Coordinates of C-alpha atoms and ligand atoms in Angstrom, one line a residue:
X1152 CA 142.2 17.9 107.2
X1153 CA 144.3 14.5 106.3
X1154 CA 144.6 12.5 108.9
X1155 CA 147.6 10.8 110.7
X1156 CA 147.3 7.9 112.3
X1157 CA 149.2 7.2 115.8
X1158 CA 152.3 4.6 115.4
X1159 CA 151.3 1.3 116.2
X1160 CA 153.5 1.2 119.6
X1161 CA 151.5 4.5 120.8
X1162 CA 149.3 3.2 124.3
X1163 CA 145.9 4.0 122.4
X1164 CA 147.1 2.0 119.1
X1165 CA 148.4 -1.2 121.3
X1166 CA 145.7 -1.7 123.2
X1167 CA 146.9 -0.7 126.6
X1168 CA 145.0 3.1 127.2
X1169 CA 142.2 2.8 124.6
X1170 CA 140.0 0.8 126.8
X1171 CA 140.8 2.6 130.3
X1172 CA 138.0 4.1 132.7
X1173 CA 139.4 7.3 131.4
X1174 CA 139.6 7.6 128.0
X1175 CA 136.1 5.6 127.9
X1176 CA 134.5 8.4 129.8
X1177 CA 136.0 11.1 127.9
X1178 CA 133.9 9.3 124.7
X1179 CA 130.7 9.3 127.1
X1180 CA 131.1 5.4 128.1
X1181 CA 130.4 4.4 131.8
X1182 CA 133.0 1.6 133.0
X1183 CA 133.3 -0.3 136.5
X1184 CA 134.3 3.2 138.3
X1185 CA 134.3 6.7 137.9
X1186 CA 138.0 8.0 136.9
X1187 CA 139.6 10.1 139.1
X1188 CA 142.8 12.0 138.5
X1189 CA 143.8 15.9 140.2
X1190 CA 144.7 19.1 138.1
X1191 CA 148.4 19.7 139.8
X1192 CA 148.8 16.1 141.3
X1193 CA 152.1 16.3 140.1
X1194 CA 153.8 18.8 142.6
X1195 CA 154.4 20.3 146.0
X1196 CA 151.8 18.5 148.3
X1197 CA 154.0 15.7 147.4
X1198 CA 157.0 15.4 149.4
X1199 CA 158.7 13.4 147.1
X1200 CA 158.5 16.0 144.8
X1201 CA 159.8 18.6 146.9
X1202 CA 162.8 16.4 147.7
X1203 CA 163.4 15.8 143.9
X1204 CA 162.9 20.0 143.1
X1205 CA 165.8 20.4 145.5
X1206 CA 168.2 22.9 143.9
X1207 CA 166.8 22.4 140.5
X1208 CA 164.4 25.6 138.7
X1209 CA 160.8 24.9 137.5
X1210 CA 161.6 25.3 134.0
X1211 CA 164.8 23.3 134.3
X1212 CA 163.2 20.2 136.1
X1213 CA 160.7 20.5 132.9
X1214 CA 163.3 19.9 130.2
X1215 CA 165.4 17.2 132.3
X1216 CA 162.8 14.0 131.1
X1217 CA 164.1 11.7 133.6
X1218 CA 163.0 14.3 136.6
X1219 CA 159.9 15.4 134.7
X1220 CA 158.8 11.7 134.3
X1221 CA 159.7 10.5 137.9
X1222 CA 157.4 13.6 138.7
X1223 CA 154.7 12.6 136.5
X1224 CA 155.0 8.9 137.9
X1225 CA 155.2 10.3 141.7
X1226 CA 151.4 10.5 142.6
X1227 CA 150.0 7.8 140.0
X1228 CA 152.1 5.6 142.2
X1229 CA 150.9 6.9 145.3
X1230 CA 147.5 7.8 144.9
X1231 CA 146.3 5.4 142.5
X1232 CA 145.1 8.0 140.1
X1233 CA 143.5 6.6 136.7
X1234 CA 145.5 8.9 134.8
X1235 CA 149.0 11.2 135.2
X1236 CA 149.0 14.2 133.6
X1237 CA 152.6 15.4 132.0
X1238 CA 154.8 17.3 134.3
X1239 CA 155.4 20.1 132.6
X1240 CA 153.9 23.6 131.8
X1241 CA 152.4 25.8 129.9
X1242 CA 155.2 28.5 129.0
X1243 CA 157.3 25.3 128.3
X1244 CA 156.7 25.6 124.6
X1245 CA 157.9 29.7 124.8
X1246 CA 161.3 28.9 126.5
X1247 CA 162.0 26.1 124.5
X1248 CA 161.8 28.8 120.9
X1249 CA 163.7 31.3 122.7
X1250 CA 161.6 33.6 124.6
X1251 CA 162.8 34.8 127.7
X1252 CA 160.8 33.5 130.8
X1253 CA 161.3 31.8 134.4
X1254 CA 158.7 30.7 136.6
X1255 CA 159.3 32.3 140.1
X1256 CA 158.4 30.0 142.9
X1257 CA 155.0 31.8 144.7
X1258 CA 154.1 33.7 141.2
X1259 CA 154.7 31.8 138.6
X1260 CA 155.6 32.7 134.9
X1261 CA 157.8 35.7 134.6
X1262 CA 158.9 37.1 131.0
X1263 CA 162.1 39.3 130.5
X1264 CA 159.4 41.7 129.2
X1265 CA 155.6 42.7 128.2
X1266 CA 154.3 42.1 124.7
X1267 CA 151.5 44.6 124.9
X1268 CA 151.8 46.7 121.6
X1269 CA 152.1 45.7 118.2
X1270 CA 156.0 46.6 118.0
X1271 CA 156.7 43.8 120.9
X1272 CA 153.9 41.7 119.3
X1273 CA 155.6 41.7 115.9
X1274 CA 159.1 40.9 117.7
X1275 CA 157.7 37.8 119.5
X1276 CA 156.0 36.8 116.3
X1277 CA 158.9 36.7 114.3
X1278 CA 160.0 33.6 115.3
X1279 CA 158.6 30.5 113.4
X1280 CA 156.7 28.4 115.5
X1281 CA 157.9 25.3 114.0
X1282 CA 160.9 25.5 115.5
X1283 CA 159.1 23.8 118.2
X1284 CA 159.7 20.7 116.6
X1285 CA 163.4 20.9 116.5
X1286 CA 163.2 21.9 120.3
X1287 CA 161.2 19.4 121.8
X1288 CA 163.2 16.1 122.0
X1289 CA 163.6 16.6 126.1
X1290 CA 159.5 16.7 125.8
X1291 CA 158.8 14.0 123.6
X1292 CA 162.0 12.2 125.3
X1293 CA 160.5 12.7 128.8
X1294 CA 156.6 11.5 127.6
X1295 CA 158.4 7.9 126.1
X1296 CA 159.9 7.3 129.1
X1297 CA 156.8 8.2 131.3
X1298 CA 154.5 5.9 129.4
X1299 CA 157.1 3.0 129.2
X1300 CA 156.7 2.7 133.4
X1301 CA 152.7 4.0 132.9
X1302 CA 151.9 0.5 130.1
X1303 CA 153.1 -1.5 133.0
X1304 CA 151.0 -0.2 135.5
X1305 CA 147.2 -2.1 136.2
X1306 CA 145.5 0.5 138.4
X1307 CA 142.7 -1.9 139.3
X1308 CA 140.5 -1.2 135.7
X1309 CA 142.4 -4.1 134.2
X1310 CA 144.3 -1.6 131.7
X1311 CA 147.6 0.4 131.9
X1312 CA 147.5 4.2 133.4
X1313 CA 147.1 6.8 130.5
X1314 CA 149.1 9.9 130.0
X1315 CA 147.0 13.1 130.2
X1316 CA 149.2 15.9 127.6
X1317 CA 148.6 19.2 127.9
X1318 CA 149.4 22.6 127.0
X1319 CA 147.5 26.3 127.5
X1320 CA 145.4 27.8 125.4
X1321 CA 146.6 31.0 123.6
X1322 CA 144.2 33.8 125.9
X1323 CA 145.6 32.2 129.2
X1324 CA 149.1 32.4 127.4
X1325 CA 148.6 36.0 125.9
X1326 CA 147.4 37.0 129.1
X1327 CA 150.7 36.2 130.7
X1328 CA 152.7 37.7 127.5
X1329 CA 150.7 41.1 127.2
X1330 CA 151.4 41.4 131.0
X1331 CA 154.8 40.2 131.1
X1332 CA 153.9 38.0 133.9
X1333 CA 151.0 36.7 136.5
X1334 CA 148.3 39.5 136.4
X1335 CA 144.7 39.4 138.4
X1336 CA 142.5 40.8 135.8
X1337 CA 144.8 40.3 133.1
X1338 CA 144.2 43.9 131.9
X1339 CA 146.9 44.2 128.9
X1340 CA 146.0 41.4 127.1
X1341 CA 142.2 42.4 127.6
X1342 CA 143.1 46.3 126.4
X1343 CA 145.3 45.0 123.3
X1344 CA 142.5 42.7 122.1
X1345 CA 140.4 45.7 121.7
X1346 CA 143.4 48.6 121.0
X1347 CA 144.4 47.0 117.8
X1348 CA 143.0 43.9 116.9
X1349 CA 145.3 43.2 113.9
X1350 CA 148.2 42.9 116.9
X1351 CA 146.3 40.9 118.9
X1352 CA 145.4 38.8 116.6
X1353 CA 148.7 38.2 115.5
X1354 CA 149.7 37.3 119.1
X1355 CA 146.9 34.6 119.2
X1356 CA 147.4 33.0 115.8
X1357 CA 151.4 32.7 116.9
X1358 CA 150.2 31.2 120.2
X1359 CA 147.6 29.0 118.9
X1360 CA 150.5 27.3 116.1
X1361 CA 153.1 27.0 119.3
X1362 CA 150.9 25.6 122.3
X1363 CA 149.3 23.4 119.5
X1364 CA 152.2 21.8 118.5
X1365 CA 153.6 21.8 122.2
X1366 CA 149.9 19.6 122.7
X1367 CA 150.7 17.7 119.2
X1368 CA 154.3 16.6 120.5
X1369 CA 153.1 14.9 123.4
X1370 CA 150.5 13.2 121.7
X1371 CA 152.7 11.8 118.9
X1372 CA 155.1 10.8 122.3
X1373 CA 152.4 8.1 123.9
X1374 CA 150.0 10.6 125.5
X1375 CA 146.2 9.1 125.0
X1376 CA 144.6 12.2 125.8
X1377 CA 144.9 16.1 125.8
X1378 CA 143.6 19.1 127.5
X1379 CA 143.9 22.7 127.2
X1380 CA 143.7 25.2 129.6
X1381 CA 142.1 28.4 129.2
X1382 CA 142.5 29.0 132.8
X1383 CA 142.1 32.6 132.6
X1384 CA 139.3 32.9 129.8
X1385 CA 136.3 33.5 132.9
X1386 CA 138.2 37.5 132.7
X1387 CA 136.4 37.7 129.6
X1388 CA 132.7 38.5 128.4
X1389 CA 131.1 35.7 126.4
X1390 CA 131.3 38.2 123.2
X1391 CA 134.8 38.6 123.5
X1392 CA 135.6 35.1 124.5
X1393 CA 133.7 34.0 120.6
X1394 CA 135.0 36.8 118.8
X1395 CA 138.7 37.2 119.9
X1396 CA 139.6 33.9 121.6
X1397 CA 137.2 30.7 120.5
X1398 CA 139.1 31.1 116.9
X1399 CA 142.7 30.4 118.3
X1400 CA 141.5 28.1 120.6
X1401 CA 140.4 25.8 117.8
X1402 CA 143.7 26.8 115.7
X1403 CA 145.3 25.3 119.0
X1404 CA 143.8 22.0 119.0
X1405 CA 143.7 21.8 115.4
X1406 CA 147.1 20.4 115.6
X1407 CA 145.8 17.5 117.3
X1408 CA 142.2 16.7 115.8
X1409 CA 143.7 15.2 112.7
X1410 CA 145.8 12.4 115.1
X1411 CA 143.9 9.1 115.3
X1412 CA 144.0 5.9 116.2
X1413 CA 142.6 2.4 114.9
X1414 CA 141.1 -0.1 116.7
X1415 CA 137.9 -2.4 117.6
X1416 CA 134.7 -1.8 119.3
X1417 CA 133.0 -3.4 121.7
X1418 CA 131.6 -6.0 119.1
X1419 CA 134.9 -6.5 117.6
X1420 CA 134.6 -4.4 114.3
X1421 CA 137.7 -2.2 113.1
X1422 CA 136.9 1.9 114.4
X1423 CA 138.9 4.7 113.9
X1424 CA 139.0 6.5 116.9
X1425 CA 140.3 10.4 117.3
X1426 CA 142.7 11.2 120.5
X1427 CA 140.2 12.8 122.8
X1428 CA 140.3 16.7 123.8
X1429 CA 138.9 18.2 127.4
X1430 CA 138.6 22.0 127.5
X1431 CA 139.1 23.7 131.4
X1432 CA 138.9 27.2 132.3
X1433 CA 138.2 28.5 135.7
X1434 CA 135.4 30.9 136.6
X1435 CA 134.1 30.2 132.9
X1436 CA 130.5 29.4 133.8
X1437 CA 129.0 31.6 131.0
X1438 CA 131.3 30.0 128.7
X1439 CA 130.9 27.0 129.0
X1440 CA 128.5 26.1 126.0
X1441 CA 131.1 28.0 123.9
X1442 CA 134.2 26.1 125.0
X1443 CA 132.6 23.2 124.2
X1444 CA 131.5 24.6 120.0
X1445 CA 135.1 24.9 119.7
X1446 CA 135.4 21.1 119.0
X1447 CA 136.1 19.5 122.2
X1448 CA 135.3 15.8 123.5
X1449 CA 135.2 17.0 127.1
X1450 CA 134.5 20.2 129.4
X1451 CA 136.4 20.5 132.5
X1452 CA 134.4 22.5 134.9
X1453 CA 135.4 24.6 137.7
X1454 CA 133.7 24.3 141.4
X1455 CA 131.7 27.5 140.8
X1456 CA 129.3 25.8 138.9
X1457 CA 127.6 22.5 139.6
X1458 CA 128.0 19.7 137.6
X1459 CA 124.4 19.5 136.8
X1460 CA 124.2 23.1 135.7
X1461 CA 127.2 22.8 133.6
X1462 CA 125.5 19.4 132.1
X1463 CA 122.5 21.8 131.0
X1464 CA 124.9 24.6 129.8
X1465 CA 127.1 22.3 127.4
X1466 CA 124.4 20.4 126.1
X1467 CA 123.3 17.0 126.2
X1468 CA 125.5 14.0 125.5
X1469 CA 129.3 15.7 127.1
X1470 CA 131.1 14.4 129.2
X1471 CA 132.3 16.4 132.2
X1472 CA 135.1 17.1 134.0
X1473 CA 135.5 18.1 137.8
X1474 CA 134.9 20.0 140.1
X1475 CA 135.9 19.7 144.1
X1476 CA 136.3 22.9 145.7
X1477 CA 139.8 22.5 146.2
X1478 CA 139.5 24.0 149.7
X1479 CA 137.4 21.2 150.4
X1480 CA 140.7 19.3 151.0
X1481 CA 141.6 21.2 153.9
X1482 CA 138.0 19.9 156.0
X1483 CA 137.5 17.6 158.0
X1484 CA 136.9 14.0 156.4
X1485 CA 132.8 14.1 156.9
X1486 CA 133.0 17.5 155.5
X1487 CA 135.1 16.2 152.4
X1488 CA 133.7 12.9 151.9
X1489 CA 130.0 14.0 151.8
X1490 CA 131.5 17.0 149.4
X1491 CA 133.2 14.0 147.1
X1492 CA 129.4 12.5 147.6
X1493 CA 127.7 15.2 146.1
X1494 CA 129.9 16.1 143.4
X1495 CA 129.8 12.7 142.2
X1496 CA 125.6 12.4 142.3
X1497 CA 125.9 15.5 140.0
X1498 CA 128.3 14.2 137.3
X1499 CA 125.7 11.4 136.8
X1500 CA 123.9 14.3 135.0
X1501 CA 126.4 14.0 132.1
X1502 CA 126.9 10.8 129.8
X1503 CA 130.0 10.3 132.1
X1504 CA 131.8 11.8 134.5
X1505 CA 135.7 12.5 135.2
X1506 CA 136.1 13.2 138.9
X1507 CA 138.8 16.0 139.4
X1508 CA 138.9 19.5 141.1
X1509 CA 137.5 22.4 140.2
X1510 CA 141.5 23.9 140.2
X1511 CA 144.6 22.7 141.3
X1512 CA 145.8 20.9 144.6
X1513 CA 146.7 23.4 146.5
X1514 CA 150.8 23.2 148.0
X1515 CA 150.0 22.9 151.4
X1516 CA 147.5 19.9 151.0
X1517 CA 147.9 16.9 152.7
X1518 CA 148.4 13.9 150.3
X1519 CA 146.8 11.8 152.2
X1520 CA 143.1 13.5 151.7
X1521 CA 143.7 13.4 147.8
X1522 CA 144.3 9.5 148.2
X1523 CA 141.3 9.0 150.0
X1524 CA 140.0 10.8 147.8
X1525 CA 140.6 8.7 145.4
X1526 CA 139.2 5.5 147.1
X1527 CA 135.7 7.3 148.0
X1528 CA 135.8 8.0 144.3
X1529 CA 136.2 4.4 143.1
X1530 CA 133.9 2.7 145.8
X1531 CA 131.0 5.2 145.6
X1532 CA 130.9 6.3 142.0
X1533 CA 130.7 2.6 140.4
Ligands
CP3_2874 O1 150.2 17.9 138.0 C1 150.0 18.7 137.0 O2 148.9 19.3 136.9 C2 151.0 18.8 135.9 C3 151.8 19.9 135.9 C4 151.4 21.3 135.6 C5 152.1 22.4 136.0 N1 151.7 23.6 135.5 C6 153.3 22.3 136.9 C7 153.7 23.5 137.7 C8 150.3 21.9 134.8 C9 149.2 21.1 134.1 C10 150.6 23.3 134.7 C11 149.7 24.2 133.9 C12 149.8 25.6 134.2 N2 150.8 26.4 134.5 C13 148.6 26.4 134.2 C14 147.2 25.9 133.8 C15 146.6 25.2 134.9 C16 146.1 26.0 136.1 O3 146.6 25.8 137.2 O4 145.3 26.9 135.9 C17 149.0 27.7 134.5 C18 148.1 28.9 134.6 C19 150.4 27.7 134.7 C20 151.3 28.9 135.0 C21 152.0 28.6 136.3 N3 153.1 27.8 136.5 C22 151.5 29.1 137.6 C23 150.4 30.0 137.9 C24 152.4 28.5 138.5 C25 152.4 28.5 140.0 C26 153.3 29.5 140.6 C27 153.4 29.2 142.1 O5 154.6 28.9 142.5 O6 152.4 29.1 142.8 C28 153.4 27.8 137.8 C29 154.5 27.0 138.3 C30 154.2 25.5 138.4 N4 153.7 24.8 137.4 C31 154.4 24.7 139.5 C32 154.1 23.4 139.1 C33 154.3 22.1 139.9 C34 155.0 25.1 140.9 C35 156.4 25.4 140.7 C36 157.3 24.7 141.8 O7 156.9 23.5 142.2 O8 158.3 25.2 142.1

């Protein structure tokens, strides 16, 4: 594939991310610290966010940039985070070509309809993808303004705050498509994959070309690194997951493999660096080996699994992401903090280690814990 390099402003390019605890551990570099950042920091444990959500929908605070990058900025500010990930999400990409869907507060992505069968597949894949790119000035709009405040910012590592972008991958997507909305064992999309493979096939090529270019957008916009979720991919058997999934995944992030960077190593010689990619899914123990052959930098992994099994799973020489139980949150302080211990003398397992949690921040956590979090983070894991 030709490559593209980043323009010369973009945070990796000038200097300002390329060099930052996180983006060195997602290339297997150790710095002063292990990183720390939270899957949904960005949302309603904060109360600030809750204040600024007043009156205005999900999908609407998404595509207003100067809310969704006040959001993003909200708990980089306040917890001292070494990264913000993009307010945003992952059906983002489907309203903005057209398709009808609203994220309902408690459930979360609801479509006017399901796209189960090939008729409704064939409908949905009629748009062109590329319209994306016509679309997305609110993203791209709302990630310039975010890293304009994020270059500024010194979180203690002596370099600015990087952007995390990110979009879904196309089986967490489908799975909320086939369905028509949230699903527990995501049954349609599971049946259709099987039913008539030429439709679901179809369904994940379109998905893979629009959440890549969703992921590609906010790269080109200042984001130094990217990660797709394949939340729901632990439904599925390992031979499904390689033989009707794995494909589109890599279709996905093929949109953003050919975007690097130039710059100098530690000895001062001219590299060319590539943007770096984590893959997370949640209950995807068996599969982690096989999100990590689709061409990934990084695995996120959930808390099923300890880090230290994941490190033999993946292979040697990846970098991990994770994996607090986030219910760990709710405990008492001994209880968390010797928790935060132990998940951080298992990352040491890996070549380098991302702290996060094994899923999101739950709503009703107390921001506090995730900032002390934080602290333990930077003191114990140097
Ligand atoms: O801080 C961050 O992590 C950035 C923002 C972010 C959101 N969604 C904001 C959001 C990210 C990375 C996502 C990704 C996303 N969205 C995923 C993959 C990550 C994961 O959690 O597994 C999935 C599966 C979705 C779909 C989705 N959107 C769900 C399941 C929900 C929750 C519904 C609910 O109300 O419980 C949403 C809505 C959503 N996305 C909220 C936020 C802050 C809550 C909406 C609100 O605040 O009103």
């Amino acid at each position: 594939m030709s490559r593209v390099i980043l323009s010369p402003q973009h945070p990796l390019s000038a200097g300002l991310t390329g060099d930052s605890r996180l983006v060195r551990a997602y290339r297997g570099e150790r710095s002063d610290t292990t990183p720390v950042w939270f899957m949904r920091q960005a949302g309603r444990s904060l109360p600030e966010y809750r204040d600024l959500r007043v009156g205005t929908r999900m999908l609407d605070a998404c595509l207003d940039p100067a809310m969704a990058s006040e959001i993003t900025l909200q708990p980089v500010r306040r917890h001292k985070v070494d990264a913000g990930i993009f307010f945003s999400d992952i059906v983002v990409p489907l309203k903005l070509v057209g398709v009808d869907v609203e994220i309902q507060p408690g459930r979360g992505p609801v479509f006017g309809r399901g796209y189960s069968d090939a008729a409704a597949v064939a409908e949905l894949t009629s748009i062109d993808p590329a319209r994306l790119d016509e679309a997305s000035g609110p993203i791209t709009e709302a990630v310039e303004r975010t890293i304009a405040e994020l270059d500024e910012t010194d979180n203690g590592s002596g370099t600015a705050t990087p952007l995390i972008g990110f979009a879904g991958a196309p089986f967490t997507l489908a799975a909320y498509l086939a369905e028509g909305g949230p699903s527990k064992d995501h049954l349609a999309a599971r049946t259709l994959m099987h039913a008539d493979p030429g439709a679901w096939r179809a369904l994940m090529d379109w998905t893979a070309e629009l959440t890549g270019r969703f992921l590609r957008t906010q790269v080109l916009a200042g984001a130094s690194a990217a990660q797709l979720f394949d939340s729901w991919a632990g439904a599925l058997s390992l031979a499904d997951y390689q033989a009707h999934v794995a494909p589109a995944s890599a279709k996905a992030l093929s949109f953003v493999h050919d975007l690097e960077y130039e710059t100098a190593d530690a000895s001062g010689a001219a590299v060319t660096r590539s943007v770096p990619v984590v893959h997370f899914g949640v209950g995807t123990g068996e599969l982690l080996g096989a999100m990590h052959r689709i061409g990934v930098d990084v695995v996120g992994v959930d808390y099923r699994i300890p880090l230290d099994v994941a490190a033999l799973r993946v292979g040697a020489g990846v970098p991990l992401q994770g994996n607090l139980d986030p219910a760990l949150l709710a405990a008492p302080w001994p209880v968390l903090e010797a928790a935060v211990l132990d998940v951080l003398s298992r990352g040491r397992s890996a070549p380098a280690h991302v702290f996060n949690l094994g899923h999101g921040v739950p709503p009703e956590t107390d921001p506090t814990a995730l900032t002390r979090v934080v602290g333990l983070v930077h003191e114990a894991g140097a």
